Amino acid sequence: MDITKQRRIQEHPILGSYEKGRVVHFTLDGKDMEGYEGEPIAAALKASGVMTHRYTAKHHKPRGVFCAIGRCTDCVMIVDGIPNTRTCITPLKEGMAVQAQYGVQTKEEWEASQEAKDGE
Amino acid sequence: MACATAYNLAKRGMKDIIVLEKKEIGNGGSNRNAGGVRQSARDVRELPLAMYAVSRIWPHLGEELETDVEYVQRGNLRLGKTEAHKKILEAHTAKSTKVGLDVRMIDGEEAREICPYMSEEVTSASWCPTDGHANPLKTTLGYYRMALRLGVTFITGVTVTGIRKAHGKARIVQTDDGDYEGEKILLCAGWESRKIADTAGIELPIIPERNEVLVTEMEPEMFPVMLGTADSDFYGHQSKHGSFVMGGNSGIQQYYSMPDGAHHPTGPLTAPKISRGIISYFPVLKNAKIVRSWAGYYDVCADKVPVIDQIPEVPGLYIAAGFSGHGFGISPAVALAMSELILDGSSHTIDISPLTYDRFRAKG
Amino acid sequence: MSKIIRTAAKEPFKPEPDDDLIICRCEEVTKGEIRRAVHGGFRTTNEVKRWLRCGMGLCQGQTCQRNFQNIIAKEAGISVKDLGMISGRSPARPVMIDVFANEVIDAEKDPEGK
Amino acid sequence: MIGAGPAGLSAAVEAAEAGMRVAVFDENAGPGGQLFKQIHKFFGSRDQNAMIRGFQIGRNLLARAEAAGVEVFLNAPVMGIYKNHEVLVKIEDESVHFKGDNIIIAAGAAEVMVPFCGWDLPGVMGAGAAQTLMNRHGVLPGRKVLLVGSGNVGLIVGLQLLQAGCELVAVLDAAPRVGGYGVHAAKIARTGVPFLTSTTILEAKGDGKVEKAVIRKVDSRFQVIPGTERELDVDTILMAVGLSPMTQLASCAGCDVEYSDQTGRLSCITVTDEFCETTVAGIYCCGDFRMETAEGASSAILQGQIAASHIAEQAGYITGEECGARIAKCQETLRQMSGGMFSVKNKGRVDPTETDEGYPISRSLLERGYIAEEELQNYPAASYEAEGVHPVIECVQNIPCNPCRDMCARKCILVNGDITNIPLVDQTKKCVGCGLCVANCPGQSIFLIDKTSIPDYAAVSIPYEFLPLPEEGQKGTGLDRSGAPVCDALVMSVKTSPAMDKTAVLTMKVPLKYADSVRFFKAEGGAE
């Protein structure tokens, strides 16, 4: 999503404008996204209206940001191939590949493993 | 051991069984281990216990305890990188095959076929396809739950301080909660068995040795085998949950700190050492995140196999201790043997004759 | 930890309408599973944790410990004060194996890291 | 020092200024802990950072730490604490061993989360999470928000949601009364946000994310009243149920950790003595929100100073006398700040019927978040009549705060005796209408009223912290304390100045008979 259309506070009555890094591009499940360099990945996703970060391993339920300070670990995603990355405290960088996490896998891997299980 | 033995005794109809525990259920070694259910690389004196457990008990244990003990029988690889490692592995393999265990030496290639994530540096391995692993927490607690159902009473939060004789027989268990009486008393308190046995005039050559286990976050299913190395860099497996459970020790930490009973502290040097061990065999795991580590104490016996015996000098006293870090896998069989010792006067199903309490002799 | 005498539950387990409520978010353990564990004889924080994995996930019980303790306490009819706590263990945050492996012991002697 | 929040930094400054060598480790990319998301003006006394916004306190502390030569390691989570005060710290891709003569654990607190059906849906968050998103990162946490919990954290976040531009649908509390300071609640209530006390959340509903919240009433014993279920359209549900100390590092070090009701409710804390020393000698623990004082961060700062002073004395860097004096001063401030009707000893146990001064308690403030007009007569400073412009102080609970007294150059405002006493107006002194008390009252509970200067009209001055800032001559509606529209209002002036620190003082003209009713301004056509 174009950064100017995101759910961001343009001017705050107390904080004024926010000091932000440059605009960077990253991908979410292959889709092009925009955010500010150095802000947490979760902040960039929230600004773009992304709610679901992952689906749980056991009940396959969606989860999103919960504590936003790195403690609850609910917001984890696969970032540049590494699963269980806490997006609320991982700074965004140009070109990052962010993927929703299914259990601890990508959607494709997860679907393949489910099929394999069903086949057994 | 206590939970499993109590269960076996109650299953055979014994009444009035009381289990005393200082802290909580499953605080000892049966809970604090990496879950190996192994026959390979064992001392031949305890191999009958291991082989009986693997062939007769583990396959049905989950059903019997009405819980998933996560038993996976997909083999054990013990890995080597050097000629010296290979020699260690070959020696174990030779001894085990002599008593009928299906274990053989394989090369690095074949090991990588079994477990494709392994480093190219691995050049040899012993392979025992009937070995495996299980979840120690579910197993120990599962035994507890079933024993409870069969009428066993467990009393936790009570510290045993000694065992006293009455009329020439072991009779009274002294605790910080007063005296408990029993016609038969089984002592299976890990490394702490030693000081309790002492009060009954029996000295067990057992010392504590701290080991630590690292637990990773959940990972995709990668390998079902149990792992160990010739050099004992680490041992462990991937659990059903997906986390890797890998144990080891620093080789020096036990000289620095002795257990204080209440707190099971980990040392600052051990986890890094185990981590290096894991990466050197499985570079693919380098990005896996450790979420927790914990420590437990091996009850290391002078000759590295346990004492499982009734004590003629103190009639009514039974001891199962000194498992030296490999008690979990055989615990279902030990419990069976011990229940027979207690109820029938001898272990008639499994041969435990080399594991007597009075076998220790000075060398030379 | 104080003395607890444990014997088998005399009454059968009674389900409650909100038994499927998730308590441990990481390991997706429900209220009903925790209640059932207490009914089955587990009475301390660690026992329930080891039996069900609640508090054993990525966050190591930071979010759920208190909540599952409340359920144990209510079910067992005891105070949360008597349940014991999950012990804090290294690492306090998830840390990659290769970071753990990469030890620097003499930072003090060589503060520049040369 | 583990943690570069208010406790850790203040302890570091104190120790470094005493001559000790200090290293601070923090897992975050920036120092300050949760201070940098605190954008409200702090309560307390002037020498304890009153009137200063949290993030500014953080900046001040950092500057002092830097000047004192404190070494701060960021992105450096402490992995474990071992025997002999050894710590293992993750720094970039290394695990670095450090040893200290002493360790202070100042690892902060985590939000308490209470499970309800659907609490795992995306869109249910901690109130602190929302605060982080909007105040640190400038991102809206949601559009239509339901806030669960009316303690001070909830109330503070509630106002911040409004400031960020979110719609706050309601503030819920299971208790029959608002938990936090009435003045905090009143800031929200007058914008029109309803307070639903004796109400709990039953369920968060939605397809893959929060779309609705189901709430219901409970009785005084927290038992559900059947048939009271109601659905609210919201996309975000925030929980502000409380904070609990992070104890795992202390526990890892072998320090005793236990459940205690020291905070007024049962929570798990690290056991410490009066100097913040744990049961492991040389390891201290402070600032983890176990002290529920006016501002968690202020008490954290004081605790940090106590711990560091004690360490400095033990290690021979300051004399016993010096240490004793410093600690006594901190402890006295802590005592004062934790007094009043919100003190630990009163909280949740007694339902006071009158203030320390003997005024009746405002029931409306407790139940609905604003003072009912007919209750105002109970409070002298809120209900007196005077010629010309004069301050009306709607601060009617015993809370530890007194900057109003210090801000008035004319000495119109008095806070006698304890800091928790309710402010009074000295009518012999003449107010000049400078508005500094209005802008700097952390509770935003002071208004200037002038009923005599314009025939048939009154001038009402209110604190205003929203955007867009209304302009002189702008027309709009005057809202009462509950946010209900009362009359037309015309903006006469909007004052800002550095001394007012981002709180504008908006003066509006309203018909005289509404002078005691109107407490907020809503611009015509625009959102509030």
mmCIF file of C-alpha atoms in Angstrom, chain B residues 38 40 74-78 126-132 225-228:
data_model
loop_
_atom_site.group_PDB
_atom_site.id
_atom_site.type_symbol
_atom_site.label_atom_id
_atom_site.label_comp_id
_atom_site.label_asym_id
_atom_site.label_seq_id
_atom_site.Cartn_x
_atom_site.Cartn_y
_atom_site.Cartn_z
ATOM 1 C CA ARG B 38 18.050 -46.545 23.551
ATOM 2 C CA SER B 40 22.747 -49.209 21.648
ATOM 3 C CA ARG B 74 12.832 -44.773 14.327
ATOM 4 C CA GLY B 75 16.361 -45.637 15.329
ATOM 5 C CA ASN B 76 19.372 -44.151 17.012
ATOM 6 C CA LEU B 77 22.396 -42.705 15.272
ATOM 7 C CA ARG B 78 25.574 -42.272 17.234
ATOM 8 C CA SER B 126 26.513 -46.725 14.789
ATOM 9 C CA TRP B 127 22.955 -47.408 13.742
ATOM 10 C CA CYS B 128 20.393 -49.176 15.840
ATOM 11 C CA PRO B 129 17.049 -49.146 14.015
ATOM 12 C CA THR B 130 15.016 -50.366 16.983
ATOM 13 C CA ASP B 131 16.044 -47.492 19.253
ATOM 14 C CA GLY B 132 13.960 -44.378 19.623
ATOM 15 C CA VAL B 225 15.836 -40.451 14.931
ATOM 16 C CA MET B 226 17.462 -40.243 18.342
ATOM 17 C CA LEU B 227 20.912 -38.715 18.142
ATOM 18 C CA GLY B 228 24.124 -38.949 20.042
#
